[in-house]
CSV table of C-alpha atoms in Angstrom, one decimal:
chain,number,residue,atom,x,y,z
O,1,MET,CA,0.0,0.0,0.0
O,2,ARG,CA,2.9,2.3,0.7
O,3,SER,CA,4.2,2.0,-2.8
O,4,LEU,CA,0.9,3.2,-4.2
O,5,ARG,CA,0.9,6.4,-2.3
O,6,PRO,CA,3.7,8.4,-4.1
O,7,ALA,CA,2.0,7.7,-7.5
O,8,ALA,CA,-1.4,8.7,-6.2
O,9,VAL,CA,-0.3,12.0,-4.7
O,10,PRO,CA,0.7,13.6,-8.2
O,11,GLY,CA,-2.4,12.3,-9.8
O,12,LEU,CA,-4.6,13.9,-7.0
O,13,ALA,CA,-2.7,17.1,-7.3
O,14,ALA,CA,-3.2,17.3,-11.0
O,15,LEU,CA,-6.9,16.6,-10.6
O,16,GLY,CA,-7.0,19.4,-8.0
O,17,ARG,CA,-5.3,21.8,-10.3
O,18,GLU,CA,-7.7,20.7,-13.1
O,19,PHE,CA,-10.7,21.2,-10.9
O,20,ALA,CA,-9.5,24.7,-9.8
O,21,LYS,CA,-9.1,25.8,-13.4
O,22,PHE,CA,-12.5,24.3,-14.2
O,23,GLY,CA,-14.0,26.0,-11.3
O,24,THR,CA,-12.6,29.4,-12.1
O,25,VAL,CA,-14.1,29.3,-15.6
O,26,GLY,CA,-17.3,27.8,-14.1
O,27,GLY,CA,-17.4,30.5,-11.5
O,28,LEU,CA,-17.3,33.2,-14.0
O,29,GLY,CA,-19.8,31.3,-16.1
O,30,ILE,CA,-22.2,31.3,-13.1
O,31,VAL,CA,-21.9,35.1,-12.8
O,32,VAL,CA,-22.6,35.3,-16.6
O,33,ASN,CA,-25.4,32.9,-16.3
O,34,LEU,CA,-27.2,34.7,-13.3
O,35,ALA,CA,-26.6,38.1,-14.6
O,36,VAL,CA,-28.2,37.3,-18.0
O,37,PHE,CA,-31.1,35.4,-16.3
O,38,ASN,CA,-31.9,38.5,-14.1
O,39,LEU,CA,-31.5,40.9,-16.8
O,40,CYS,CA,-33.8,38.9,-19.1
O,41,ARG,CA,-36.3,38.5,-16.3
O,42,THR,CA,-36.5,42.3,-15.5
O,43,VAL,CA,-36.2,43.6,-19.1
O,44,THR,CA,-38.2,41.2,-21.3
O,45,GLY,CA,-41.0,39.9,-19.3
O,46,LEU,CA,-40.4,36.5,-20.6
O,47,PRO,CA,-41.4,33.4,-18.5
O,48,VAL,CA,-38.7,32.5,-15.9
O,49,VAL,CA,-37.7,29.2,-17.5
O,50,ARG,CA,-37.3,30.8,-21.0
O,51,CYS,CA,-35.0,33.5,-19.5
O,52,SER,CA,-33.2,30.7,-17.8
O,53,VAL,CA,-32.5,28.8,-20.9
O,54,ILE,CA,-31.3,31.9,-22.8
O,55,ALA,CA,-28.9,32.7,-19.9
O,56,THR,CA,-27.7,29.0,-20.0
O,57,VAL,CA,-27.0,29.2,-23.7
O,58,VAL,CA,-24.9,32.4,-23.2
O,59,ALA,CA,-23.0,30.9,-20.3
O,60,ILE,CA,-22.3,27.7,-22.3
O,61,ALA,CA,-20.7,29.8,-25.1
O,62,PHE,CA,-18.6,31.7,-22.5
O,63,ASN,CA,-17.7,28.4,-20.7
O,64,TYR,CA,-16.4,26.8,-24.0
O,65,LEU,CA,-14.2,29.6,-24.7
O,66,GLY,CA,-12.8,29.6,-21.2
O,67,LEU,CA,-12.4,25.8,-21.0
O,68,ARG,CA,-10.8,25.5,-24.5
O,69,HIS,CA,-8.4,28.5,-24.1
O,70,PHE,CA,-7.7,28.3,-20.3
O,71,ALA,CA,-8.6,25.2,-18.3
O,72,TYR,CA,-8.0,22.6,-21.1
O,73,ARG,CA,-5.6,24.5,-23.5
O,74,ASP,CA,-3.1,21.6,-23.2
O,75,ARG,CA,-5.7,19.0,-24.4
O,76,ASP,CA,-6.1,17.3,-27.8
O,77,ARG,CA,-7.2,19.8,-30.4
O,78,THR,CA,-6.9,17.5,-33.5
O,79,ARG,CA,-10.6,17.0,-33.9
O,80,ARG,CA,-12.2,20.4,-33.3
O,81,SER,CA,-15.6,19.7,-35.0
O,82,ARG,CA,-16.1,16.5,-33.0
O,83,GLN,CA,-15.0,18.4,-29.9
O,84,VAL,CA,-17.5,21.1,-30.4
O,85,ALA,CA,-20.3,18.6,-31.3
O,86,LEU,CA,-19.6,16.6,-28.1
O,87,PHE,CA,-19.4,19.9,-26.0
O,88,ALA,CA,-22.8,21.0,-27.5
O,89,ALA,CA,-24.4,17.6,-26.8
O,90,PHE,CA,-23.2,17.4,-23.2
O,91,SER,CA,-24.0,21.1,-22.6
O,92,ALA,CA,-27.5,20.4,-23.7
O,93,VAL,CA,-27.9,17.6,-21.1
O,94,GLY,CA,-26.5,20.1,-18.6
O,95,LEU,CA,-29.0,22.6,-19.7
O,96,VAL,CA,-31.9,20.2,-19.3
O,97,ILE,CA,-30.6,19.2,-15.7
O,98,GLU,CA,-30.1,22.9,-14.8
O,99,ASN,CA,-33.4,24.2,-16.0
O,100,GLY,CA,-35.3,21.2,-15.0
O,101,VAL,CA,-34.6,22.0,-11.4
O,102,LEU,CA,-35.9,25.6,-12.0
O,103,TYR,CA,-38.9,24.3,-13.9
O,104,ALA,CA,-39.9,21.8,-11.2
O,105,ALA,CA,-39.5,24.4,-8.5
O,106,THR,CA,-41.5,27.0,-10.3
O,107,TYR,CA,-44.3,25.0,-11.9
O,108,THR,CA,-44.6,22.0,-9.7
O,109,PHE,CA,-44.3,23.7,-6.3
O,110,GLY,CA,-45.2,27.2,-7.1
O,111,TRP,CA,-42.0,28.8,-5.9
O,112,ASP,CA,-41.9,31.7,-8.1
O,113,THR,CA,-40.5,34.7,-6.2
O,114,PRO,CA,-37.3,36.4,-7.5
O,115,PHE,CA,-35.3,34.9,-4.5
O,116,GLN,CA,-36.7,31.4,-5.1
O,117,ASN,CA,-36.0,31.7,-8.9
O,118,ASN,CA,-32.3,32.6,-8.3
O,119,LEU,CA,-32.0,29.9,-5.5
O,120,PHE,CA,-33.2,27.2,-7.8
O,121,LYS,CA,-31.4,28.5,-10.7
O,122,PHE,CA,-28.2,28.3,-8.7
O,123,LEU,CA,-29.0,24.8,-7.4
O,124,GLY,CA,-29.7,23.6,-11.0
O,125,ILE,CA,-26.3,25.1,-12.0
O,126,GLY,CA,-24.6,23.2,-9.3
O,127,ALA,CA,-26.2,19.9,-10.2
O,128,ALA,CA,-25.5,20.4,-14.0
O,129,THR,CA,-21.8,21.4,-13.2
O,130,LEU,CA,-21.1,18.0,-11.6
O,131,PHE,CA,-22.3,16.4,-14.8
O,132,ARG,CA,-20.4,18.8,-17.0
O,133,PHE,CA,-17.2,18.4,-15.2
O,134,TRP,CA,-17.2,14.6,-15.6
O,135,SER,CA,-18.4,14.7,-19.2
O,136,TYR,CA,-16.1,17.4,-20.5
O,137,ARG,CA,-13.0,16.0,-19.0
O,138,ALA,CA,-13.8,12.3,-20.1
O,139,TRP,CA,-15.2,13.0,-23.5
O,140,VAL,CA,-14.7,16.6,-24.8
O,141,PHE,CA,-11.2,17.8,-23.7
O,142,LYS,CA,-9.4,14.5,-23.6
O,143,ALA,CA,-5.9,14.4,-22.2
O,144,LEU,CA,-3.1,14.2,-24.7
O,145,LEU,CA,-1.2,11.0,-24.9
O,146,PRO,CA,2.5,10.9,-24.3
O,147,ALA,CA,4.6,11.6,-27.5
O,148,GLY,CA,4.5,8.3,-29.5
O,149,ALA,CA,2.0,6.5,-27.3
O,150,GLY,CA,-0.4,5.8,-30.1
O,151,ASN,CA,-0.4,5.2,-33.8
O,152,THR,CA,0.2,8.0,-36.0
O,153,ASP,CA,-1.3,8.8,-39.4
O,154,GLY,CA,1.9,10.0,-41.0
O,155,THR,CA,1.1,13.7,-40.1
O,156,GLY,CA,2.2,13.4,-36.5
O,157,ASN,CA,-1.4,13.3,-35.3
O,158,THR,CA,-2.2,10.6,-32.7
O,159,GLY,CA,-4.6,8.1,-34.1
O,160,ASP,CA,-6.4,5.1,-32.6
O,161,THR,CA,-5.2,4.2,-29.2
O,162,ASP,CA,-7.3,1.1,-28.6
O,163,GLY,CA,-4.6,-1.4,-29.2
O,164,THR,CA,-5.8,-2.3,-32.7
O,165,ASP,CA,-4.7,-1.3,-36.2
O,166,ASP,CA,-6.9,0.1,-38.9
O,167,THR,CA,-8.0,-3.5,-39.9
O,168,GLY,CA,-9.1,-4.2,-36.2
O,169,GLY,CA,-6.1,-6.5,-35.6
O,170,PRO,CA,-3.9,-6.0,-32.6
O,171,THR,CA,-1.0,-3.6,-33.0
O,172,ASP,CA,2.4,-5.3,-32.7
O,173,HIS,CA,4.0,-3.1,-29.9
O,174,GLY,CA,4.6,-5.6,-27.2
O,175,GLU,CA,1.6,-4.3,-25.1
O,176,PRO,CA,0.8,-6.2,-22.0
O,177,SER,CA,-2.8,-6.0,-22.9
O,178,ASN,CA,-2.2,-7.5,-26.3
O,179,SER,CA,-2.5,-11.3,-26.1
O,180,THR,CA,-0.7,-11.8,-29.4
O,181,SER,CA,2.1,-9.5,-28.6
O,182,ASN,CA,5.7,-10.7,-29.3
O,183,PRO,CA,8.3,-9.4,-26.8
O,184,ALA,CA,10.7,-9.2,-29.7
O,185,ALA,CA,8.5,-6.6,-31.2
O,186,TYR,CA,9.0,-4.2,-28.2
O,187,HIS,CA,9.8,-0.7,-29.2
O,188,PRO,CA,11.1,1.2,-26.3
O,189,GLU,CA,10.5,4.7,-28.0
O,190,THR,CA,6.7,3.9,-28.4
O,191,THR,CA,5.7,1.6,-25.5
O,192,ALA,CA,6.3,0.9,-21.9
O,193,PRO,CA,8.4,-2.2,-21.3
O,194,PRO,CA,6.4,-5.4,-21.0
O,195,PRO,CA,5.9,-6.9,-17.6
């Protein structure tokens, strides 16, 4: 157990730094979200949930720019259109979570004072943030692999890293997870040593 602790500490520290950057962007996004929400409620006279959806969309755009260029600027940028599509999809789920809380409070329980609107808007943001943090870091802003850790397509871009080549057969890099690996095929510049 003692041998696992030194390796776990840097991982926890990195996760802490990542969460702090995500929290900075998210905190500013909350300010933008609540400001647009309250401005919309007082100026337009639209229903409360519609104002909330507008505010959430503005905050999502703000958050994408902050996450892409600050919190996750060191992450993979090779498939930008896929990244934007995934970000939009997971943000839409977060939008439903966030505004679902406000909708339930307003239309199911009748809690519709300005204070209650802001309280349940804030609670919805909190619930949606937990989902967004997980989904953005796992699916949208993926960590870059170490240099040479995956197959390359000849342009230096990292390709598939699932242990298979383009035909679906196992790659021949001596990977421990590859049941057909050949220790003689071990390439120290691209893989970790076999066990």
